[in-house]
Coordinates of C-alpha atoms in Angstrom, one line a residue:
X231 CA -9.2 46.6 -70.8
X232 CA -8.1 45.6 -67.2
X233 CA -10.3 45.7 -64.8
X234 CA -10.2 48.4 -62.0
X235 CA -12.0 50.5 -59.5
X236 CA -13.4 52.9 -61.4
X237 CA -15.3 49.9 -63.3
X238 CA -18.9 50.7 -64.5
X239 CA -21.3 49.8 -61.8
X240 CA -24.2 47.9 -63.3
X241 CA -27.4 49.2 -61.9
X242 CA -31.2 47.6 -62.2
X243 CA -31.9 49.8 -65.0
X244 CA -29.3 48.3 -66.9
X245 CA -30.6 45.3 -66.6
X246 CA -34.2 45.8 -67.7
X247 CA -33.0 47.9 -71.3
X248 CA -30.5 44.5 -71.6
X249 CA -33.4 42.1 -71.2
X250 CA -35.8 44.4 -73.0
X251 CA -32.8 44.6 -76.3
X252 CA -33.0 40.9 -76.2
X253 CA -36.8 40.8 -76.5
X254 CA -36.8 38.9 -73.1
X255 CA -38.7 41.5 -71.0
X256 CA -42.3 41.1 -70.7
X257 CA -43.2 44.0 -68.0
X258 CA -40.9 45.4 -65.0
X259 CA -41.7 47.2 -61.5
X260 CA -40.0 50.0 -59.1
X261 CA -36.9 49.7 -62.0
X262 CA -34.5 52.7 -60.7
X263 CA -30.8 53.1 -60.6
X264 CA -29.8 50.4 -57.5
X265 CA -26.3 49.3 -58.1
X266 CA -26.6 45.5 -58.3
X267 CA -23.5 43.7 -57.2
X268 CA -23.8 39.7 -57.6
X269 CA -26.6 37.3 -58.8
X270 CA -27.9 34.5 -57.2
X271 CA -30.8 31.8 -57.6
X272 CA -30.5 30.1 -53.9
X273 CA -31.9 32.0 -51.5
X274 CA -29.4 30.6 -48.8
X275 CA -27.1 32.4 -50.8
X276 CA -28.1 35.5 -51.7
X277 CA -25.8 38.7 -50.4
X278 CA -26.9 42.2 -50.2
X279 CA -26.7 43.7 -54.3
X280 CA -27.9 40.6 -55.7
X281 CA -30.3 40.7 -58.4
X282 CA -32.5 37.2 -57.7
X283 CA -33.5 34.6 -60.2
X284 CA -36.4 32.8 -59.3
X285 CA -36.4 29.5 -61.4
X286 CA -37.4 25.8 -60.9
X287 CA -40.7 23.8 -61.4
X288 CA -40.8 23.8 -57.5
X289 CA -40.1 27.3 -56.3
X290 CA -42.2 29.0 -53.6
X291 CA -43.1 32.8 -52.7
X292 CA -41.4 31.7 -49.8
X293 CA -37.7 31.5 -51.1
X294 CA -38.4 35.0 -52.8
X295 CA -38.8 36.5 -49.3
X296 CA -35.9 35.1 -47.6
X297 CA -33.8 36.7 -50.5
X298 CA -35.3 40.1 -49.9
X299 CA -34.5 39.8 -46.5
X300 CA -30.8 38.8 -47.2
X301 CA -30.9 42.4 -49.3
X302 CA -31.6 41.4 -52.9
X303 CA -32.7 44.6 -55.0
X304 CA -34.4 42.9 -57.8
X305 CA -35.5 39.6 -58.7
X306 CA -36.3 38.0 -62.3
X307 CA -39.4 35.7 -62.6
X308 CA -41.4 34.5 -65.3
X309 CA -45.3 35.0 -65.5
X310 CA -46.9 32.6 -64.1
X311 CA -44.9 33.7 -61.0
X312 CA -45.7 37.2 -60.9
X313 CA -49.2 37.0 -59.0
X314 CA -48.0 35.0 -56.2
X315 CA -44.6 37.3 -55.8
X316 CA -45.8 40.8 -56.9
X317 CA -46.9 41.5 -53.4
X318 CA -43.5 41.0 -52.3
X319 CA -42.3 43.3 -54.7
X320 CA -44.6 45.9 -53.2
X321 CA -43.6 45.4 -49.8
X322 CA -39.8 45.4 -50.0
X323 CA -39.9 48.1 -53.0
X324 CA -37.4 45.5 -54.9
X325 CA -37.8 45.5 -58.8
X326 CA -39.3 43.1 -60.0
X327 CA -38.3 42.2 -63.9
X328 CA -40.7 39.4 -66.0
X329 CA -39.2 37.9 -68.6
X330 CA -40.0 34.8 -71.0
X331 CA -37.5 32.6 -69.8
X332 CA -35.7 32.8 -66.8
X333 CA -33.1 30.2 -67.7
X334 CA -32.4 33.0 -70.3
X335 CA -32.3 35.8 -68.2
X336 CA -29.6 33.4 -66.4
X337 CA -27.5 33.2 -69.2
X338 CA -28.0 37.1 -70.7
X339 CA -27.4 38.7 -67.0
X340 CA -24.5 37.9 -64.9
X341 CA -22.2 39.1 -68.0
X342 CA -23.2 42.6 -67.1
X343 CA -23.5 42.4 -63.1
X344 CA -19.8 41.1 -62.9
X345 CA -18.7 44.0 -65.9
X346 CA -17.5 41.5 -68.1
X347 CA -14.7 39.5 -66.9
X348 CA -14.5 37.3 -70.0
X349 CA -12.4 39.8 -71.4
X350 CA -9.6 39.9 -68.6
X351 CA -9.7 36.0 -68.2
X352 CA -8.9 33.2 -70.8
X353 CA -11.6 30.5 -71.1
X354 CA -11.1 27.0 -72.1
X355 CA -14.1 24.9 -72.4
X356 CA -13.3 21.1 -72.3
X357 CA -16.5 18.7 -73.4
X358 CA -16.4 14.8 -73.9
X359 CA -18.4 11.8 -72.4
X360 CA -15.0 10.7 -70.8
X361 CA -11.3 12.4 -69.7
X362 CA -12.5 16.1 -69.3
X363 CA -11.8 16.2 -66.0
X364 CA -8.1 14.2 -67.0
X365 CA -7.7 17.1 -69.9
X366 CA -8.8 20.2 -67.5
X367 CA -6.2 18.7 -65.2
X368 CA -3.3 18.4 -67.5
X369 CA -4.2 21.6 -68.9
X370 CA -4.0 23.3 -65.2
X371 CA -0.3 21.5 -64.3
X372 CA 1.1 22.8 -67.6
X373 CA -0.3 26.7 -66.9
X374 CA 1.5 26.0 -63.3
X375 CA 4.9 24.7 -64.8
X376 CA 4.5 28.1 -67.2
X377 CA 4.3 29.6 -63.5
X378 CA 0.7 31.2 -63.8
X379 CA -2.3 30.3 -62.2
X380 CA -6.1 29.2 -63.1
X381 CA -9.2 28.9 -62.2
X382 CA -10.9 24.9 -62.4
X383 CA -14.4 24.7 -62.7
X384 CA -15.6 20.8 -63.2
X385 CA -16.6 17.7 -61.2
X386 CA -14.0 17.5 -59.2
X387 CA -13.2 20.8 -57.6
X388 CA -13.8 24.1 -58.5
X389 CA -10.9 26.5 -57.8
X390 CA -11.4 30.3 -58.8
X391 CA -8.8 31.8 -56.4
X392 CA -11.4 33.0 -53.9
X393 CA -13.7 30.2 -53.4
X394 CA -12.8 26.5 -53.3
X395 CA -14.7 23.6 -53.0
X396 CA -15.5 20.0 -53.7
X397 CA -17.9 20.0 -56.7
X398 CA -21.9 18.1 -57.0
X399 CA -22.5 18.9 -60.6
X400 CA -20.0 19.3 -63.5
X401 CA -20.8 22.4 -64.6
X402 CA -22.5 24.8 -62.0
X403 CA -25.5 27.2 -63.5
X404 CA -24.6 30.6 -65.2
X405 CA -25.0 33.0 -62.4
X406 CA -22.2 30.8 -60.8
X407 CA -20.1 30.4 -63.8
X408 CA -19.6 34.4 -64.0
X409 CA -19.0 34.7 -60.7
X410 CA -16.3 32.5 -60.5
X411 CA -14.4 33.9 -63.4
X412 CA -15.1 37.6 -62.1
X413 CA -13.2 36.1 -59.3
X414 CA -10.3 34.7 -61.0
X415 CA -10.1 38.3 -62.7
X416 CA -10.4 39.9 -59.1
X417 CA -7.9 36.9 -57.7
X418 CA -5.3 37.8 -60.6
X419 CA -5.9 34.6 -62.5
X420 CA -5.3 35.0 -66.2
X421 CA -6.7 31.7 -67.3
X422 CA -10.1 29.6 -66.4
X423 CA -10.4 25.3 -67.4
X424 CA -13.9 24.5 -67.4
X425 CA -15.4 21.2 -67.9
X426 CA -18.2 21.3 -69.8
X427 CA -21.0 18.8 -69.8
X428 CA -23.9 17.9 -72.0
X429 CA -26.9 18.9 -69.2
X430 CA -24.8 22.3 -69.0
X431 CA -25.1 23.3 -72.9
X432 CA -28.4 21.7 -72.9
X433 CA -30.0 24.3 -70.3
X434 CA -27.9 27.2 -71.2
X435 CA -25.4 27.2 -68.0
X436 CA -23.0 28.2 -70.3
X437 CA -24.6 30.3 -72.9
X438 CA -23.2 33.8 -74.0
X439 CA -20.5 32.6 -72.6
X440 CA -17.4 32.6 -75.2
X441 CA -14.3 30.3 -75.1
X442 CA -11.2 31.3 -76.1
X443 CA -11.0 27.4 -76.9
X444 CA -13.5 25.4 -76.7
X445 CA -12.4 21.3 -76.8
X446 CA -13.9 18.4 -78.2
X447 CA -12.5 15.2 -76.6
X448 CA -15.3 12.1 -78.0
X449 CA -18.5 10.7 -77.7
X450 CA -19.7 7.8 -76.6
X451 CA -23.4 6.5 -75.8
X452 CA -23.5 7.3 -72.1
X453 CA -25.9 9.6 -70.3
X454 CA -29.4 8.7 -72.2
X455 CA -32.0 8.0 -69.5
X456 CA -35.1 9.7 -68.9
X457 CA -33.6 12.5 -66.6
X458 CA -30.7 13.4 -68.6
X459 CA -30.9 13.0 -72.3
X460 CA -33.6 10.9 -73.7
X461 CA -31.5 10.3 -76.9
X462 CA -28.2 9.7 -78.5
X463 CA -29.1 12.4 -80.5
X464 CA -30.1 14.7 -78.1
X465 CA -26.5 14.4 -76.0
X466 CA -25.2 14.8 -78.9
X467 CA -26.5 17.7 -80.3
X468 CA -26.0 19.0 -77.2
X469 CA -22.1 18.6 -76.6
X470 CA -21.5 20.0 -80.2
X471 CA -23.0 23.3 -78.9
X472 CA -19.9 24.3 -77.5
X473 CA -18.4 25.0 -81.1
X474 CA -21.2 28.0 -81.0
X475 CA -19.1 30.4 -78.9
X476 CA -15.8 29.5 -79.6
X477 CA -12.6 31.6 -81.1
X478 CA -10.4 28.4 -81.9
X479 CA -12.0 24.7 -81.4
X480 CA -9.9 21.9 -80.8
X481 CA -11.1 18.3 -81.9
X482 CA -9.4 14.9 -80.8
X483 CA -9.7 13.0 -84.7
X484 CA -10.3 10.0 -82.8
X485 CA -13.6 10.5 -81.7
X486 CA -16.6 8.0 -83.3
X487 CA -18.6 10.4 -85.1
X488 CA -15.6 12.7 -86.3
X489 CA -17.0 14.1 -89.4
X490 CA -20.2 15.3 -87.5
X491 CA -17.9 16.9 -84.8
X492 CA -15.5 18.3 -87.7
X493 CA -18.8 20.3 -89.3
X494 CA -20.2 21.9 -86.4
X495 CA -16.4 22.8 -85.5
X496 CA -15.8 25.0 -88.8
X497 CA -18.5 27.8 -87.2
X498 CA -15.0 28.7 -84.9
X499 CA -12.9 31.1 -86.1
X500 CA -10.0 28.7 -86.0
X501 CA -9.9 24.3 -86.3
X502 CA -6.9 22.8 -84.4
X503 CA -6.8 18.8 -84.6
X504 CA -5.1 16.2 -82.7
X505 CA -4.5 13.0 -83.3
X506 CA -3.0 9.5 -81.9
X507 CA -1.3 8.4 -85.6
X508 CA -3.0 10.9 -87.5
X509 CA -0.4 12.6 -89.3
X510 CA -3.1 15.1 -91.1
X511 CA -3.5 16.3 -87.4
X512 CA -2.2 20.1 -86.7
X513 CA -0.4 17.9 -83.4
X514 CA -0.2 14.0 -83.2
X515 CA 1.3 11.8 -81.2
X516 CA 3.5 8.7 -82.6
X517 CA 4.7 5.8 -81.4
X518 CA 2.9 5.4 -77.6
X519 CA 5.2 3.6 -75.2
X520 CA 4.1 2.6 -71.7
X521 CA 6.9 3.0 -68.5
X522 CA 5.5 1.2 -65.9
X523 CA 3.0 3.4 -64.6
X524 CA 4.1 6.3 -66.8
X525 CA 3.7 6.8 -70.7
X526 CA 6.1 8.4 -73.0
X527 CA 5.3 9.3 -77.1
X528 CA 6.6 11.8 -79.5
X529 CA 4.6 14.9 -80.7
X530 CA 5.0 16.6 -83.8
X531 CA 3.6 19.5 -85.6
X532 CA 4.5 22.5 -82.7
X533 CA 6.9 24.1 -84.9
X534 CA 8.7 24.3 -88.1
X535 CA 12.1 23.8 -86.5
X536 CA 11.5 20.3 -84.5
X537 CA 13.5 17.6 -85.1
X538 CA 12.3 14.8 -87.1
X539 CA 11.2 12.2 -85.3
X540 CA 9.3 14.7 -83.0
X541 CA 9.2 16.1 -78.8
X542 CA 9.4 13.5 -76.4
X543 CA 7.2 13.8 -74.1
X544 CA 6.9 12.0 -70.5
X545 CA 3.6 11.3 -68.7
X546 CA 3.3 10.9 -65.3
X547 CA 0.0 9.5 -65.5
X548 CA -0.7 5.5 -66.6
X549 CA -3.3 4.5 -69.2
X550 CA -2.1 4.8 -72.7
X551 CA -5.6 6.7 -73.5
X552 CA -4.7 9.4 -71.8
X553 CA -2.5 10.4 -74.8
X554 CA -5.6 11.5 -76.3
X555 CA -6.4 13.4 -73.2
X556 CA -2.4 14.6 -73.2
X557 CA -3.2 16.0 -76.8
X558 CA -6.1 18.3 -76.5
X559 CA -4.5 19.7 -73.4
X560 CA -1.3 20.5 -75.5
X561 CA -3.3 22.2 -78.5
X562 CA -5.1 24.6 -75.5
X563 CA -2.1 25.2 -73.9
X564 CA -0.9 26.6 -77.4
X565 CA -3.5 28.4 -78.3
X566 CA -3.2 30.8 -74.8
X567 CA 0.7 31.1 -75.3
X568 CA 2.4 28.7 -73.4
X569 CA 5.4 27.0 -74.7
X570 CA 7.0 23.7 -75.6
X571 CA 9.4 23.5 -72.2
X572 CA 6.0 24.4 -69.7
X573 CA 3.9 21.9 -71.7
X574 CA 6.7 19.0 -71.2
X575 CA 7.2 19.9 -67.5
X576 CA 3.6 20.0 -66.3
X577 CA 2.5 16.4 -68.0
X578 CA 5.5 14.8 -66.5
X579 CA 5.0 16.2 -62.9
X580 CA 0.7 15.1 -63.1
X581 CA -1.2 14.3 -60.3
X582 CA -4.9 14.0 -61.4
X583 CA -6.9 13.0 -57.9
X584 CA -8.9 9.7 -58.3
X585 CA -7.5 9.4 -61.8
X586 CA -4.9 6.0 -62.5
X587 CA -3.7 6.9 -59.0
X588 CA -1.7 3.8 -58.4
X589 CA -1.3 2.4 -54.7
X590 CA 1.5 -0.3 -54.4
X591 CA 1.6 -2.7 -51.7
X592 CA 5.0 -2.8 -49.5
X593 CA 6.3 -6.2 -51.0
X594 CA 4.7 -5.7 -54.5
X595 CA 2.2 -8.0 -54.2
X596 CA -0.5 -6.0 -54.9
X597 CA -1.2 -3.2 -56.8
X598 CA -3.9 -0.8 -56.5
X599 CA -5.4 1.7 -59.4
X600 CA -8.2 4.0 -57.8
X601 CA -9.9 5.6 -61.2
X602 CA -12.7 7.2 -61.5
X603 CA -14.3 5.1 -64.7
X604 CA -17.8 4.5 -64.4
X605 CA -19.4 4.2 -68.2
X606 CA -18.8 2.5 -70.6
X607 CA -16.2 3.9 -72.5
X608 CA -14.1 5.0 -69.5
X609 CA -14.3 1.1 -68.6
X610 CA -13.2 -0.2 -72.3
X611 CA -10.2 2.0 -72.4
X612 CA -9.2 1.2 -68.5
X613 CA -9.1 -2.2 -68.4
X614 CA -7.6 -3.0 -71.9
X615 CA -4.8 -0.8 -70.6
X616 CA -4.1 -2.4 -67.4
X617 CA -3.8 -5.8 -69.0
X618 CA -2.0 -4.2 -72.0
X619 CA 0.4 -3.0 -68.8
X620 CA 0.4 -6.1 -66.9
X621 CA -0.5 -9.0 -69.1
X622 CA 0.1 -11.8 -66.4
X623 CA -1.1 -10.2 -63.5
X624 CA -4.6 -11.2 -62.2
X625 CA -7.2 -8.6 -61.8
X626 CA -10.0 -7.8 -59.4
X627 CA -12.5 -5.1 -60.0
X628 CA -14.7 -3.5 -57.2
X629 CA -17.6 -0.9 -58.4
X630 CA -21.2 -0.4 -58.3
X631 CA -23.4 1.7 -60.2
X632 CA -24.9 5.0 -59.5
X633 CA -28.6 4.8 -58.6
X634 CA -31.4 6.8 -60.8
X635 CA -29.5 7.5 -63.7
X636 CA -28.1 5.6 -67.1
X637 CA -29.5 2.5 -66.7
X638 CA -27.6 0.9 -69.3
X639 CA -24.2 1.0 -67.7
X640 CA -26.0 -2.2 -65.3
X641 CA -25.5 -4.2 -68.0
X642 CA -22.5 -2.7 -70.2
X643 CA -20.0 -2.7 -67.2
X644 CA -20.0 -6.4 -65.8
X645 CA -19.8 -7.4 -69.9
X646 CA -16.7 -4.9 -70.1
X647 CA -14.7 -5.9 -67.3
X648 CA -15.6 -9.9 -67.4
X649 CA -13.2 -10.7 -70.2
X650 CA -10.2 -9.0 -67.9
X651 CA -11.4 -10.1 -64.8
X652 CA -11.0 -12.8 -62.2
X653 CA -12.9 -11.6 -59.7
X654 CA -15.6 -8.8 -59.4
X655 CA -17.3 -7.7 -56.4
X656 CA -20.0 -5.2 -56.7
X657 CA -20.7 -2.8 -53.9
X658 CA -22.2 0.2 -53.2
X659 CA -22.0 3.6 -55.1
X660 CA -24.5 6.8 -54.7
X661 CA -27.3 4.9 -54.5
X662 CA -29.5 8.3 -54.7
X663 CA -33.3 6.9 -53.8
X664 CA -32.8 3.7 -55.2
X665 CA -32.5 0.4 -53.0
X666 CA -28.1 -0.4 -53.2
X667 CA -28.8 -4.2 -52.9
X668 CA -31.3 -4.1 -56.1
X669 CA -28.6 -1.9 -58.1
X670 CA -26.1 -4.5 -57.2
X671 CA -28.5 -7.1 -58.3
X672 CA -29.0 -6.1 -61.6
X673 CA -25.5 -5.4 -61.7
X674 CA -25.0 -9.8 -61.1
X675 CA -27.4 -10.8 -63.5
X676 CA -25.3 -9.5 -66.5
X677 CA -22.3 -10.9 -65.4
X678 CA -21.2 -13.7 -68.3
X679 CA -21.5 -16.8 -66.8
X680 CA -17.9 -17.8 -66.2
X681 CA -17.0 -14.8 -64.3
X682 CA -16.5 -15.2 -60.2
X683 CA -18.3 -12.3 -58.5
X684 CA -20.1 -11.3 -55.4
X685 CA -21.7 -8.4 -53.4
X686 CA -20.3 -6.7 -50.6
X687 CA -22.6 -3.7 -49.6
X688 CA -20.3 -2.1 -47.2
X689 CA -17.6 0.0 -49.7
X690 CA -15.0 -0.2 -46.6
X691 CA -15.7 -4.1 -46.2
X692 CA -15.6 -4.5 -49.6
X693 CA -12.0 -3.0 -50.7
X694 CA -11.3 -5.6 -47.6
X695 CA -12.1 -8.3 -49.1
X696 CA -10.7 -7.2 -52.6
X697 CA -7.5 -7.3 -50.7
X698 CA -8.1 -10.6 -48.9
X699 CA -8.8 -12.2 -52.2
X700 CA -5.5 -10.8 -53.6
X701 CA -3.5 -11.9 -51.2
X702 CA -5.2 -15.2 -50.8
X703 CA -6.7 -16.1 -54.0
X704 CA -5.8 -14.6 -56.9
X705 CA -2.3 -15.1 -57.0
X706 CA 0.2 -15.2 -59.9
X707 CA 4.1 -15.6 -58.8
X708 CA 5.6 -14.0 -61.8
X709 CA 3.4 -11.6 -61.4
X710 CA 1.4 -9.0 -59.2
X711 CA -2.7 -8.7 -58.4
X712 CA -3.9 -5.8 -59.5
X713 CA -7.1 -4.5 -57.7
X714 CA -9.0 -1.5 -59.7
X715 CA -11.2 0.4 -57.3
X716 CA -13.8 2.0 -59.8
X717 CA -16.0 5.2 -59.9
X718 CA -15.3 7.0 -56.4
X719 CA -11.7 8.1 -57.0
X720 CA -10.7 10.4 -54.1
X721 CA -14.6 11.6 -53.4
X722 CA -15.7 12.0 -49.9
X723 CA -19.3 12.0 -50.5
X724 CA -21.8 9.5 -51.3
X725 CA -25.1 10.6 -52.6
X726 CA -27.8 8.6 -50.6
X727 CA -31.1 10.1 -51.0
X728 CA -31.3 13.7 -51.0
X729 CA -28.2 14.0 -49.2
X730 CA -24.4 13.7 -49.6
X731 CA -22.7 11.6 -47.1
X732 CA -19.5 11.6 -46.2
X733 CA -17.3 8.6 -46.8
X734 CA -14.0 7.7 -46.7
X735 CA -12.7 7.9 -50.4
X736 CA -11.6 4.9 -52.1
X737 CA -7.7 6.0 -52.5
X738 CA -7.8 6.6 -48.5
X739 CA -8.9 2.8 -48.0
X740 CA -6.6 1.7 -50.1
X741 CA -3.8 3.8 -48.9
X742 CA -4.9 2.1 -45.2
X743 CA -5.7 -1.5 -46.2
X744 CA -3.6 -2.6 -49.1
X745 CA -0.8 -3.8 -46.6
X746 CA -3.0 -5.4 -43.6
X747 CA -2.0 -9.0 -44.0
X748 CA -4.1 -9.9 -41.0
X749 CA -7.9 -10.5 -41.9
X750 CA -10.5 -11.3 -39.4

């Protein structure tokens, strides 16, 4: 059913005989027949319609009444809310609807307030501890070359044809999620990418929500510390959620734990694998070549009638593990309809932002790759690939680590990149509320000992001196310096305390310094 004007309004009764179905409800006030229109759970968002979700360990009566104000007509809580804001609900004649658990509630009401739009829009979910946001990327250029448009939800912009913005979290909370496909719907948008991370499966963000295709890149041990997932375990468990609500899933057979991710997979209506030289694969790829700064590599199994030896097919994107990425992109692209010709054209004409974006210097000296690796696994496959690309060249690496969280990577990434580097220089990188000189620190005292490094705070200073050492330094005459500028990409905020500062993004600087020759 398309969606039109005559589309059911959702009212607050509605809502209460939904929650009270799903054995959510625990007692409701002043329920009547308002027409709600949105949801919302910041009250510096709230329009007039919204019903109001009152969650977090810190939330104050406070917020309630500013949402009233900006017209909310009901609001869900949980009980040990309800004498503090019952009052409220008095005054303003809102309803007021307990329930168990409002991170439920979340998940169980938007669906209904936006009247469905899952079933106008396509959704593909895209989970993996590295290249969803490379995937959800290639997946959007190939739905452009079949001359549609999508909506992006993920961590680097979200994109619903209506709203647009640079993202903070990977996945945004449920009442968000729905409103943003309701929006492609509304937009005309036949398609929505998601990324999908572990914290979002964990607290529901995306549950009752159902994929069309839900994808299942790898896993790799990132993302355990005390404020994300205390265990491998439990990231694990959560990512293979996304297999709950999915029509077809599509897993990438190269992923560690494979037969674990194959299991929970067969509760979809459909399996589709990919593989790099897995010719049990429903679609693998053979015989990778690198061009320069572009791969190319032959598919086979789209169709009965292709020739032997397979597609060719061109990427415009460096890093031979992207073919992995390349592959689950191609299997989602199938499954919503799109064809051999759009899927070629879109992965040769890919621009990923802050993704193996390549900056060359005028006499090709030095090159420049701005990528967004930051964990372990994104580090591994990077650098084995640049020096797989350019096996003479030497190589400087410039990254930090981000403060607060996965503690681990301070010591995994200086023993990654040693072995492939000549220089590294730690700098800073969202230091959040921790000190950017310690971070750094710890950062030094697990480089191996052979391996040159040093601490420049200042980001700007320090892609300076990255240069200066290249041109200076690190020089090979067959062959150029290649500087990797790690973690920031093309971001223009840095997360320093509570806030997020704006920066000048690491492909910017290097667009602006890799050809000052002159340094003071």
């Amino acid at each position: 059913m398309h969606h039109s004007d005559s589309a059911t309004v959702t009212t607050v009764d509605t809502l209460a005989k939904l929650l009270d179905v799903c054995g959510e409800l625990r007692a409701s006030e002043q329920v009547d027949e308002r027409a709600v229109t949105g949801c919302s759970f910041d009250s510096r968002a709230v329009s007039a319609g919204d019903v109001f979700f009152c969650k977090g360990a810190a939330f104050k009566p406070a917020f309630l009444s500013m949402a009233l104000d900006a017209g909310a007509v009901a609001f869900v809580c949980e009980e040990s809310l309800v004498e503090s804001l019952e009052p409220l609900a008095k005054e303003s004649g809102a309803a007021m609807l307990v329930v168990d658990s409002v991170r439920t509630a979340m998940a169980l009401l938007p669906p209904e307030v936006y009247d469905r739009p899952d079933h106008d829009v396509k959704i593909v979910g895209i989970t993996g501890t590295k290249g969803k946001t490379t995937a959800a990327f290639m997946l959007q250029s190939i739905i452009k070359a079949a001359g549609e448009s999508c909506g992006m939800i993920g961590s680097v912009s979200t994109d619903d044809g209506i709203e647009c913005y640079e993202s903070t979290n990977t996945t945004p909370e449920a009442p968000e999620v729905w409103r943003h496909i309701a929006n492609c719907r509304m937009s005309g948008r036949q398609s929505m990418v998601m990324e999908v991370s572990s914290q979002a499966l964990k607290y529901q963000r995306v549950e009752n929500l159902p994929f069309d295709v839900a994808c299942f890149l790898n896993i790799g041990r990132d993302h355990i510390s005390p404020i994300e997932h205390p265990t491998f375990e439990d990231y694990f468990e959560s990512k293979l959620r996304i297999f709950d609500q999915a029509k077809t899933a599509v897993v990438n057979l190269g992923t560690d734990e494979v037969d674990r991710v194959l299991e929970a997979a067969s509760t979809a209506e459909r399996l589709v694998t990919v593989g790099v030289e897995h010719p049990e694969a429903s679609l693998w790829a053979s015989d990778v070549r690198m061009l320069g700064f572009n791969i190319e590599f032959n598919l086979h199994g789209m169709s009965a009638d292709e020739p032997e030896a397979g597609e060719k097919v061109l990427l415009g994107i460096a890093g031979d593990f992207n073919v992995e990425n390349a592959l689950v992109a191609i299997a989602a692209a199938r499954e919503i309809g799109i064809g051999i010709e759009a899927i070629k054209k879109g992965l040769s004409k890919l621009r990923v932002p802050g993704r193996m974006e390549v900056v060359e210097s005028k006499d090709g000296r030095v090159i420049c790759v701005v990528d967004y690796a930051h964990n372990q696994l994104s580090f591994r496959s990077l650098f084995s690939s640049v020096k797989r690309a350019f096996p003479a060249s030497p190589v400087i690496a410039l990254f930090g680590a981000a403060g607060g969280k996965a503690q681990e990577r301070r010591e995994q990434l200086p023993r990654e990149a040693a072995p492939y580097s000549d220089l590294m220089i730690f700098t800073n990188e969202d230091p959040a509320h921790e000190d950017p000189m310690k971070v750094c620190r710890e950062l030094a005292e697990h480089v191996p000992d052979d391996t040159p490094n040093k601490i420049i705070l200042d980001r700007e200073a320090a892609v300076h001196a990255a240069f200066k050492a290249a041109r200076e330094e690190y020089v090979n005459p067959d062959a150029p310096t290649i500087v990797l500028l790690l973690a920031k990409g093309d971001e223009e905020l840095m997360h320093v305390g509570d806030e997020f500062v704006p920066i000048e993004s690491d492909l910017s600087l290097a667009n602006r310094l890799i050809d000052v020759t002159q340094f003071d």
